Amino acid sequence: LIVGGGQAGLAVSYWLGRAGVEHQVLERRASLGGGWQDRWDAFCLNTPNISLMLPGMPYAGPDP
């Protein structure tokens, strides 16, 4: 059982699924993503994209 469908919970879910471990993700919000969806009105990072990518979900956008 994974409590929270934020960035960490989604990453754990990915790896458990790859390992063939049956599991569930519980998220209190209507959609996954956790606080990243509404914590900030505007948010910019100055780190390379590779440091924030979720496993299995490549992002090909530009680095800051």
CSV table of N, CA and C in Angstrom, one decimal:
chain,number,residue,atom,x,y,z
A,1,LEU,N,0.8,-1.2,0.0
A,1,LEU,CA,0.0,0.0,0.0
A,1,LEU,C,0.9,1.2,0.0
A,2,ILE,N,0.7,2.1,-1.0
A,2,ILE,CA,1.4,3.4,-1.0
A,2,ILE,C,0.5,4.5,-0.7
A,3,VAL,N,0.8,5.2,0.3
A,3,VAL,CA,0.0,6.4,0.7
A,3,VAL,C,0.5,7.6,0.1
A,4,GLY,N,-0.2,8.2,-0.8
A,4,GLY,CA,0.2,9.4,-1.5
A,4,GLY,C,0.6,9.2,-2.9
A,5,GLY,N,-0.1,9.9,-3.9
A,5,GLY,CA,0.2,9.8,-5.3
A,5,GLY,C,1.0,10.9,-5.8
A,6,GLY,N,1.9,11.5,-5.0
A,6,GLY,CA,2.8,12.5,-5.4
A,6,GLY,C,4.0,11.9,-6.1
A,7,GLN,N,5.0,12.7,-6.3
A,7,GLN,CA,6.2,12.3,-7.1
A,7,GLN,C,6.8,11.0,-6.5
A,8,ALA,N,7.0,11.0,-5.2
A,8,ALA,CA,7.7,9.8,-4.6
A,8,ALA,C,6.8,8.6,-4.7
A,9,GLY,N,5.5,8.8,-4.4
A,9,GLY,CA,4.6,7.6,-4.4
A,9,GLY,C,4.5,7.1,-5.8
A,10,LEU,N,4.4,7.9,-6.8
A,10,LEU,CA,4.4,7.4,-8.2
A,10,LEU,C,5.7,6.7,-8.6
A,11,ALA,N,6.8,7.2,-8.1
A,11,ALA,CA,8.1,6.5,-8.5
A,11,ALA,C,8.1,5.1,-7.8
A,12,VAL,N,7.7,5.0,-6.5
A,12,VAL,CA,7.6,3.7,-5.9
A,12,VAL,C,6.7,2.8,-6.6
A,13,SER,N,5.5,3.3,-7.0
A,13,SER,CA,4.5,2.5,-7.7
A,13,SER,C,5.1,1.9,-9.0
A,14,TYR,N,5.8,2.8,-9.7
A,14,TYR,CA,6.4,2.3,-10.9
A,14,TYR,C,7.4,1.1,-10.7
A,15,TRP,N,8.3,1.3,-9.7
A,15,TRP,CA,9.2,0.2,-9.5
A,15,TRP,C,8.6,-1.0,-8.9
A,16,LEU,N,7.6,-0.9,-8.1
A,16,LEU,CA,6.9,-2.1,-7.6
A,16,LEU,C,6.2,-2.8,-8.7
A,17,GLY,N,5.6,-2.1,-9.6
A,17,GLY,CA,5.0,-2.7,-10.8
A,17,GLY,C,6.0,-3.4,-11.7
A,18,ARG,N,7.1,-2.8,-11.9
A,18,ARG,CA,8.2,-3.4,-12.7
A,18,ARG,C,8.7,-4.7,-12.0
A,19,ALA,N,8.6,-4.8,-10.7
A,19,ALA,CA,9.1,-6.0,-10.0
A,19,ALA,C,8.0,-7.0,-9.8
A,20,GLY,N,6.8,-6.7,-10.4
A,20,GLY,CA,5.7,-7.6,-10.3
A,20,GLY,C,5.0,-7.7,-8.9
A,21,VAL,N,5.2,-6.6,-8.1
A,21,VAL,CA,4.6,-6.6,-6.8
A,21,VAL,C,3.2,-5.9,-6.9
A,22,GLU,N,2.2,-6.6,-6.5
A,22,GLU,CA,0.8,-6.1,-6.5
A,22,GLU,C,0.7,-5.0,-5.4
A,23,HIS,N,0.1,-3.9,-5.7
A,23,HIS,CA,0.1,-2.8,-4.8
A,23,HIS,C,-1.1,-1.8,-5.2
A,24,GLN,N,-1.4,-0.9,-4.3
A,24,GLN,CA,-2.4,0.1,-4.5
A,24,GLN,C,-1.8,1.5,-4.1
A,25,VAL,N,-2.2,2.5,-4.8
A,25,VAL,CA,-1.8,3.9,-4.4
A,25,VAL,C,-3.0,4.6,-3.9
A,26,LEU,N,-2.9,5.1,-2.7
A,26,LEU,CA,-4.1,5.9,-2.2
A,26,LEU,C,-3.7,7.4,-2.3
A,27,GLU,N,-4.6,8.2,-2.8
A,27,GLU,CA,-4.4,9.6,-3.0
A,27,GLU,C,-5.7,10.3,-2.6
A,28,ARG,N,-5.6,11.3,-1.7
A,28,ARG,CA,-6.8,12.0,-1.2
A,28,ARG,C,-7.4,13.0,-2.2
A,29,ARG,N,-6.5,13.4,-3.1
A,29,ARG,CA,-7.0,14.4,-4.1
A,29,ARG,C,-7.7,13.7,-5.3
A,30,ALA,N,-8.3,14.5,-6.1
A,30,ALA,CA,-9.0,13.9,-7.2
A,30,ALA,C,-8.1,13.3,-8.3
A,31,SER,N,-6.9,13.9,-8.4
A,31,SER,CA,-5.9,13.4,-9.4
A,31,SER,C,-4.6,13.2,-8.8
A,32,LEU,N,-3.7,12.5,-9.4
A,32,LEU,CA,-2.4,12.2,-9.0
A,32,LEU,C,-1.5,13.5,-9.2
A,33,GLY,N,-0.4,13.5,-8.4
A,33,GLY,CA,0.6,14.6,-8.6
A,33,GLY,C,0.8,15.3,-7.3
A,34,GLY,N,0.0,15.1,-6.3
A,34,GLY,CA,0.2,15.7,-5.0
A,34,GLY,C,0.2,17.2,-5.0
A,35,GLY,N,0.9,17.8,-4.1
A,35,GLY,CA,0.9,19.2,-3.9
A,35,GLY,C,1.5,20.0,-5.1
A,36,TRP,N,2.2,19.3,-6.0
A,36,TRP,CA,2.8,20.0,-7.2
A,36,TRP,C,1.7,20.6,-8.0
A,37,GLN,N,0.5,20.2,-7.9
A,37,GLN,CA,-0.6,20.7,-8.8
A,37,GLN,C,-1.1,22.1,-8.3
A,38,ASP,N,-1.1,22.4,-7.0
A,38,ASP,CA,-1.7,23.6,-6.6
A,38,ASP,C,-0.9,24.3,-5.5
A,39,ARG,N,0.3,23.9,-5.2
A,39,ARG,CA,1.0,24.5,-4.1
A,39,ARG,C,1.5,25.9,-4.5
A,40,TRP,N,1.9,26.1,-5.7
A,40,TRP,CA,2.4,27.4,-6.2
A,40,TRP,C,1.6,27.9,-7.4
A,41,ASP,N,1.4,29.2,-7.4
A,41,ASP,CA,0.8,29.8,-8.6
A,41,ASP,C,1.7,29.7,-9.8
A,42,ALA,N,3.0,30.0,-9.6
A,42,ALA,CA,4.0,29.9,-10.6
A,42,ALA,C,5.2,29.2,-10.0
A,43,PHE,N,5.9,28.3,-10.7
A,43,PHE,CA,7.0,27.6,-10.1
A,43,PHE,C,8.0,27.3,-11.2
A,44,CYS,N,9.2,27.8,-11.0
A,44,CYS,CA,10.3,27.5,-12.0
A,44,CYS,C,11.4,26.9,-11.3
A,45,LEU,N,12.0,25.9,-11.9
A,45,LEU,CA,13.2,25.2,-11.3
A,45,LEU,C,14.4,25.6,-12.1
A,46,ASN,N,15.6,25.6,-11.5
A,46,ASN,CA,16.8,25.9,-12.2
A,46,ASN,C,17.7,24.6,-12.1
A,47,THR,N,17.1,23.5,-12.1
A,47,THR,CA,17.9,22.2,-12.1
A,47,THR,C,17.6,21.5,-13.4
A,48,PRO,N,18.6,20.6,-13.8
A,48,PRO,CA,18.3,19.8,-15.0
A,48,PRO,C,17.1,18.9,-14.9
A,49,ASN,N,16.5,18.7,-16.0
A,49,ASN,CA,15.2,17.9,-16.0
A,49,ASN,C,15.5,16.5,-15.5
A,50,ILE,N,16.7,15.9,-15.7
A,50,ILE,CA,16.9,14.6,-15.3
A,50,ILE,C,16.8,14.4,-13.8
A,51,SER,N,17.0,15.4,-13.0
A,51,SER,CA,16.9,15.3,-11.6
A,51,SER,C,15.5,15.2,-11.1
A,52,LEU,N,14.5,15.5,-11.9
A,52,LEU,CA,13.1,15.5,-11.5
A,52,LEU,C,12.2,14.5,-12.3
A,53,MET,N,12.8,13.8,-13.2
A,53,MET,CA,12.0,12.9,-14.1
A,53,MET,C,11.5,11.7,-13.3
A,54,LEU,N,10.3,11.3,-13.5
A,54,LEU,CA,9.7,10.2,-12.9
A,54,LEU,C,10.1,9.0,-13.8
A,55,PRO,N,10.4,7.8,-13.2
A,55,PRO,CA,10.7,6.6,-13.9
A,55,PRO,C,9.6,6.2,-14.9
A,56,GLY,N,10.0,5.9,-16.1
A,56,GLY,CA,9.0,5.5,-17.1
A,56,GLY,C,8.2,6.6,-17.7
A,57,MET,N,8.5,7.8,-17.4
A,57,MET,CA,7.8,9.0,-17.9
A,57,MET,C,8.8,10.0,-18.4
A,58,PRO,N,9.4,9.7,-19.5
A,58,PRO,CA,10.5,10.7,-20.0
A,58,PRO,C,9.9,12.0,-20.4
A,59,TYR,N,10.7,13.0,-20.2
A,59,TYR,CA,10.4,14.4,-20.5
A,59,TYR,C,11.4,15.0,-21.4
A,60,ALA,N,11.0,15.4,-22.6
A,60,ALA,CA,12.0,15.9,-23.6
A,60,ALA,C,12.0,17.4,-23.7
A,61,GLY,N,11.4,18.1,-22.7
A,61,GLY,CA,11.4,19.5,-22.8
A,61,GLY,C,12.8,20.1,-22.5
A,62,PRO,N,13.0,21.4,-22.7
A,62,PRO,CA,14.3,22.0,-22.5
A,62,PRO,C,14.7,22.1,-21.0
A,63,ASP,N,16.0,22.1,-20.8
A,63,ASP,CA,16.4,22.3,-19.4
A,63,ASP,C,16.3,23.8,-19.2
A,64,PRO,N,16.2,24.2,-17.9
A,64,PRO,CA,16.1,25.7,-17.7
A,64,PRO,C,17.4,26.4,-18.0
